[in-house]
Coordinates of C-alpha atoms in Angstrom, one line a residue:
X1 CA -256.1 204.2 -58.6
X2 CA -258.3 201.2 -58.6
X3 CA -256.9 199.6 -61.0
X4 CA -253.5 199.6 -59.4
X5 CA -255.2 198.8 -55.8
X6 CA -256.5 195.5 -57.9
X7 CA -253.8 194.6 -59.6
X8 CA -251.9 194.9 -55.9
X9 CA -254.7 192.8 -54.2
X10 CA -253.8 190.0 -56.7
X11 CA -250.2 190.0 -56.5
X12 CA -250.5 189.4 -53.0
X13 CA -253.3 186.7 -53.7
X14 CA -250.6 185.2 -56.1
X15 CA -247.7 185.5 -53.6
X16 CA -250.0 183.7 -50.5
X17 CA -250.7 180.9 -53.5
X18 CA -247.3 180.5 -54.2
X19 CA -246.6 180.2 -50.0
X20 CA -249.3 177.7 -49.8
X21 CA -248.1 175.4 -52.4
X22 CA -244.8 175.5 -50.9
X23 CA -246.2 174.8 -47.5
X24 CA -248.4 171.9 -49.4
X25 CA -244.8 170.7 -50.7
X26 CA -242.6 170.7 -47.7
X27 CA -245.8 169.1 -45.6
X28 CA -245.7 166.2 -48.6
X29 CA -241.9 165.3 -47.7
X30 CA -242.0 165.3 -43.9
X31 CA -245.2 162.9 -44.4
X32 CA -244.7 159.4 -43.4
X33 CA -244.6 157.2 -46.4
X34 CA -243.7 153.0 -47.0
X35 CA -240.0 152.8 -47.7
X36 CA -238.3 149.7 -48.6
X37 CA -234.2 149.1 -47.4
X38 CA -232.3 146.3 -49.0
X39 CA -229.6 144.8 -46.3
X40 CA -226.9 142.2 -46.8
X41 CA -223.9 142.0 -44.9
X42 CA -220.0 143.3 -44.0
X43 CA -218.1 140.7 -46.2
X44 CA -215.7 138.5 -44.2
X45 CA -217.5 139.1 -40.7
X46 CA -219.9 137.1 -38.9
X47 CA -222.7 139.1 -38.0
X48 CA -226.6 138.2 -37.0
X49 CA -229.4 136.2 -38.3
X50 CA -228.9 132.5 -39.0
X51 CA -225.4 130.7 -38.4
X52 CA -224.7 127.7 -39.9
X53 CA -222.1 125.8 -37.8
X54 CA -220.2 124.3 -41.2
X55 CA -220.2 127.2 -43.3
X56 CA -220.2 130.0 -40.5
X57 CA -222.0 131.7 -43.2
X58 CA -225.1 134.0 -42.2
X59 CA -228.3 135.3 -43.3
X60 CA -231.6 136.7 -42.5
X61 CA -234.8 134.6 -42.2
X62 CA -238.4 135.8 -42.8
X63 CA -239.9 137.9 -40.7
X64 CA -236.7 139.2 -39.2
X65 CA -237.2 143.0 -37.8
X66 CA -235.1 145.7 -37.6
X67 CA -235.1 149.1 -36.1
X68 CA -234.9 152.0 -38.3
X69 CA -233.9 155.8 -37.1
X70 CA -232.9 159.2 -38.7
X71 CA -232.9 162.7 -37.1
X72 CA -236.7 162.7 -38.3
X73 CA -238.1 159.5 -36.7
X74 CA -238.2 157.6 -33.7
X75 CA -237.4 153.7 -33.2
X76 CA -239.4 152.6 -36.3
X77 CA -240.1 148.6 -37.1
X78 CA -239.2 147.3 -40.4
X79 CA -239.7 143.7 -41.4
X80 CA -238.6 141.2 -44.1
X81 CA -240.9 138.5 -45.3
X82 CA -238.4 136.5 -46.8
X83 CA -235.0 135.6 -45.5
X84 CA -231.7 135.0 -47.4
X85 CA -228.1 136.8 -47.6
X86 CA -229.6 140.0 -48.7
X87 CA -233.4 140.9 -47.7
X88 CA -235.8 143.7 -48.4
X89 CA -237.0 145.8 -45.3
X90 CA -240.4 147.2 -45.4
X91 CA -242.3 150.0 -43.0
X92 CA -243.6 153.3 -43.2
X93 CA -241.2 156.4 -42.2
X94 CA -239.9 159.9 -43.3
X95 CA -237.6 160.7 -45.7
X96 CA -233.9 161.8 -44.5
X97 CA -230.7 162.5 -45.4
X98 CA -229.1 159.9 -43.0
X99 CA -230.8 156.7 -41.6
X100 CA -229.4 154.1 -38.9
X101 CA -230.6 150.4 -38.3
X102 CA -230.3 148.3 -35.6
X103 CA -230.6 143.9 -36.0
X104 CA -233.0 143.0 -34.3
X105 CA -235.8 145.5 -33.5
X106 CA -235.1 146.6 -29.9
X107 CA -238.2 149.1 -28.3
X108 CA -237.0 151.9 -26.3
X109 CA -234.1 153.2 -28.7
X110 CA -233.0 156.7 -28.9
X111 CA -230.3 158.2 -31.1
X112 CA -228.5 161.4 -30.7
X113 CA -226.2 162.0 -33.9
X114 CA -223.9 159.0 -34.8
X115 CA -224.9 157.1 -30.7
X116 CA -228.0 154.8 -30.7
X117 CA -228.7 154.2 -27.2
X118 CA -230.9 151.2 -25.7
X119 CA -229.0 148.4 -27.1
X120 CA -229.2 145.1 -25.8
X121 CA -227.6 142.3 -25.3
X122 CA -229.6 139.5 -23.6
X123 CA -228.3 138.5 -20.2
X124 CA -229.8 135.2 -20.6
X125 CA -229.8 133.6 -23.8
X126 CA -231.9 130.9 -25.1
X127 CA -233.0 129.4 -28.4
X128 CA -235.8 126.8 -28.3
X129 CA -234.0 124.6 -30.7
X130 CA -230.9 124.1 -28.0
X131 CA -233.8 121.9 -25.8
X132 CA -235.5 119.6 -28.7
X133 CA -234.1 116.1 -29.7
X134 CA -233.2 117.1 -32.9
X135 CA -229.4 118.3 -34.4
X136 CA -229.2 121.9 -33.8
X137 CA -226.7 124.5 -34.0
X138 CA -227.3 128.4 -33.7
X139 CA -227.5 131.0 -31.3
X140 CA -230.5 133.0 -29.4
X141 CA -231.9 135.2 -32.6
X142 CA -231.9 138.3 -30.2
X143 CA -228.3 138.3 -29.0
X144 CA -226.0 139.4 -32.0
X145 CA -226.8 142.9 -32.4
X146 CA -225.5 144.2 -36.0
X147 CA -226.0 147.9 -37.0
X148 CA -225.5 149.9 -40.4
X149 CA -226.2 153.3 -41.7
X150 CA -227.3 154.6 -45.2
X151 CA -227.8 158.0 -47.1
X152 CA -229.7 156.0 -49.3
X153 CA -231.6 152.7 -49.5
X154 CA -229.2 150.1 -49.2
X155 CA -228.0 148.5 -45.5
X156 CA -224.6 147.2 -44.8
X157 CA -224.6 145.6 -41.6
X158 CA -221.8 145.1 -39.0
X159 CA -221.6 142.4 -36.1
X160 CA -221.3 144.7 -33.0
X161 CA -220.9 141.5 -30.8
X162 CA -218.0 138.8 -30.3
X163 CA -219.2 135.3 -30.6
X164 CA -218.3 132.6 -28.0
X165 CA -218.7 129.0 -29.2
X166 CA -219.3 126.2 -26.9
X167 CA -219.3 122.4 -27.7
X168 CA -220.9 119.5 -26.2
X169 CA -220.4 116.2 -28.4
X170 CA -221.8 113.5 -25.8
X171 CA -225.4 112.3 -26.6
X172 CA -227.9 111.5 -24.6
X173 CA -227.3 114.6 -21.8
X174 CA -228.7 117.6 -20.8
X175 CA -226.0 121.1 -19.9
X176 CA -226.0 124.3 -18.4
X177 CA -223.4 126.7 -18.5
X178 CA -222.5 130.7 -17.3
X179 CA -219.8 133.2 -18.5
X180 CA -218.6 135.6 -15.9
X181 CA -215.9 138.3 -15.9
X182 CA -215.2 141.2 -14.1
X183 CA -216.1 143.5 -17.0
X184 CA -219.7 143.8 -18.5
X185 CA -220.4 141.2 -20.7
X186 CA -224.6 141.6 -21.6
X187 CA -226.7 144.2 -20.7
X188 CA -227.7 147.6 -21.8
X189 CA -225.3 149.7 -24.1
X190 CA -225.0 152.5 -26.4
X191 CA -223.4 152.0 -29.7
X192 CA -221.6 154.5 -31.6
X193 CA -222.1 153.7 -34.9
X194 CA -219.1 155.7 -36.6
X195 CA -216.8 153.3 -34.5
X196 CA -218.9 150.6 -33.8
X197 CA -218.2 150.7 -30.3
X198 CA -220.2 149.6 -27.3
X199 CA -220.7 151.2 -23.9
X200 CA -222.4 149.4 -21.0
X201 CA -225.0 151.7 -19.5
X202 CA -226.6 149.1 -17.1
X203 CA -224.4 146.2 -18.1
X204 CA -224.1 142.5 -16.3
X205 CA -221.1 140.4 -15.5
X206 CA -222.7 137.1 -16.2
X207 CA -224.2 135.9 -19.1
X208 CA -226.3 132.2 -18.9
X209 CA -227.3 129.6 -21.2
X210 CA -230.1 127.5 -19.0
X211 CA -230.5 127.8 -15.3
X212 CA -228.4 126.1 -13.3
X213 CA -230.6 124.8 -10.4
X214 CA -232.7 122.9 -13.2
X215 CA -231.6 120.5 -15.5
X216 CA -234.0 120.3 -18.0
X217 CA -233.8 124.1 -18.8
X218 CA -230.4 123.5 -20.4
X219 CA -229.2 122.0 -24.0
X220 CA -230.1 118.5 -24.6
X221 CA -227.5 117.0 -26.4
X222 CA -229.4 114.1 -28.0
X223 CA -228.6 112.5 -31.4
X224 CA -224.8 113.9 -32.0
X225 CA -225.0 116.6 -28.9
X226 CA -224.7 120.3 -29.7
X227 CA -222.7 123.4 -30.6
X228 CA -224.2 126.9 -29.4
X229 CA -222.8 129.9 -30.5
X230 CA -223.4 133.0 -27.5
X231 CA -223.1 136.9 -28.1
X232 CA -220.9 139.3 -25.6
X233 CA -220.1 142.6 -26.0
X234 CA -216.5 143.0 -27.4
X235 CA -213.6 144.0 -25.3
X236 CA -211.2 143.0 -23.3
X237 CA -212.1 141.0 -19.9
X238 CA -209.9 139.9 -16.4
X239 CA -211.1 137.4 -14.4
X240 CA -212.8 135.4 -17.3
X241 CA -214.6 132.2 -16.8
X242 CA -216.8 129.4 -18.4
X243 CA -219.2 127.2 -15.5
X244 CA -220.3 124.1 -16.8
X245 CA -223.0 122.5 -15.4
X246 CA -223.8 118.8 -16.3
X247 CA -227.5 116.8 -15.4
X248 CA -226.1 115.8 -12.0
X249 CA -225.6 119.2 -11.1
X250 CA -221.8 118.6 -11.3
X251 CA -219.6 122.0 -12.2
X252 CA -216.4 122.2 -14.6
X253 CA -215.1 125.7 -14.6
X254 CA -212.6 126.8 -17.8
X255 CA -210.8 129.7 -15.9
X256 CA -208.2 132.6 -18.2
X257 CA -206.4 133.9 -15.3
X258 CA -204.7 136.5 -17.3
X259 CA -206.6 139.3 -19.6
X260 CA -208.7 138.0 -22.5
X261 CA -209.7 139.9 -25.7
X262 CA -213.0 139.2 -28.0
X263 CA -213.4 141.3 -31.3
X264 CA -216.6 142.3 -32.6
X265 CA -217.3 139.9 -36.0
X266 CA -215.2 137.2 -35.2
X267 CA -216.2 133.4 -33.5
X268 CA -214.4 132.4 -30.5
X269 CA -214.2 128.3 -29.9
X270 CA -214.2 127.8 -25.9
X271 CA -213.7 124.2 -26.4
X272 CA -215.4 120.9 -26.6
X273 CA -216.9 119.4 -23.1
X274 CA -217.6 116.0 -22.3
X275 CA -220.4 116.0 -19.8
X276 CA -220.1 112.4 -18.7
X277 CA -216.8 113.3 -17.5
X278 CA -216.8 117.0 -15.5

């Protein structure tokens, strides 16, 4: 009888073993670990990072961040240290079956299944570069929101914005300028990722580059003056309008009385101003 009570005791001892290692196992997998993502971009669309105004091609430059999600972690930060057409993502995070990113790294984001919500696209856009002497043409780096999902390691982004592109060629100038609709333009959204479509949550009408009651916020056009490049959210807009603001405060407005539609991916030339003559 003691011999069977014994050998009992240590098939149980060999069963709670066996449960411990498992435990031990499944504890090792839901650990945070450094992960690496290679990203490049959706051939044949525009999407974030750099723009360059000849080639329209884009890429990522060092440092970029992007936000990282999955059913198993929160908003997470990954970050590149150098740029290119394709760039390594690097941060700490739990393995998953599914993961979505979100260009650039926005705090606050949530996801539930395929929706991220706490998008944003900047009301007011800006990019130091639009305000120094030298040739410069680009967009603010945290307006064109691109997303992408993975089962494994490798990112394809998508564009989720339009892009509206604004011209001034006189030298020696300084300019403002709003877009209004009736129809959010900026704002907060939530992006469904398996359509790639955005939905204003807190959304704004306007969307402005410099304010207009200073004239030294704006673009100098020095040199050969300047092309900037702004995001909206894609859709379909009434009551659509471009306010141009020159340094004497004078206003040109660019008005589409009927409906106007922007696709997400593609670049949208508003035309050329000359600010000497508004």
């Amino acid at each position: 009888m003691k011999k069977y009570i014994f050998m009992a005791v240590a098939g149980m001892l060999a069963l709670s073993s066996c449960s411990n290692d498992d435990n031990d196992i499944q504890d090792a997998k839901n650990a945070p670990r450094q992960m690496t993502f290679t990203a490049g971009y959706n051939e044949g669309r525009e999407t974030r990072a750099t723009l360059n105004g000849s080639t329209k091609k884009v890429s990522f430059d060092a440092n970029d961040e992007i936000s990282i999600l999955s059913a198993k972690n929160t908003n997470t930060k990954f970050t590149t240290s150098a740029g290119g057409a394709s760039a390594t993502f690097s941060g700490t995070a739990t393995d998953d079956s599914k993961f979505y990113a979100v260009y650039p790294y926005t705090a606050g984001l949530t996801l539930s299944g395929d929706v991220i919500s706490g998008v944003v696209i900047p009301t007011s856009q800006w990019n130091s570069g639009w305000n120094s002497f030298s040739e410069f043409s680009g967009w603010d780096p945290k307006a064109p929101i691109a997303y992408a999902t993975t089962t494994g390691s490798s990112l394809t982004f998508h564009n989720a914005c339009a892009i509206l592109k604004v011209t001034f060629p006189e030298a020696d100038t300084f300019a403002r300028f709003t877009i209004s609709a009736n129809e959010p333009l900026a704002g907060t959204f939530s992006l469904d990722t398996s359509t790639g479509t955005l939905t204003p949550t807190s959304g704004s009408t306007t969307v402005t580059v410099g304010n207009p009651s200073n004239i030294y916020s704006g673009i100098c056009t020095s040199v050969n003056g300047k092309t900037v490049y702004v995001s909206i959210a894609p859709g379909t807009y009434t009551g659509f309008n471009l306010h141009i603001y020159n340094e004497d405060n004078k206003e040109k407005s660019k008005t589409k009385s009927t409906s106007v539609t922007f696709e997400a991916g593609k670049i949208y030339d508003l035309g050329s101003y000359d600010l000497k003559n508004l």
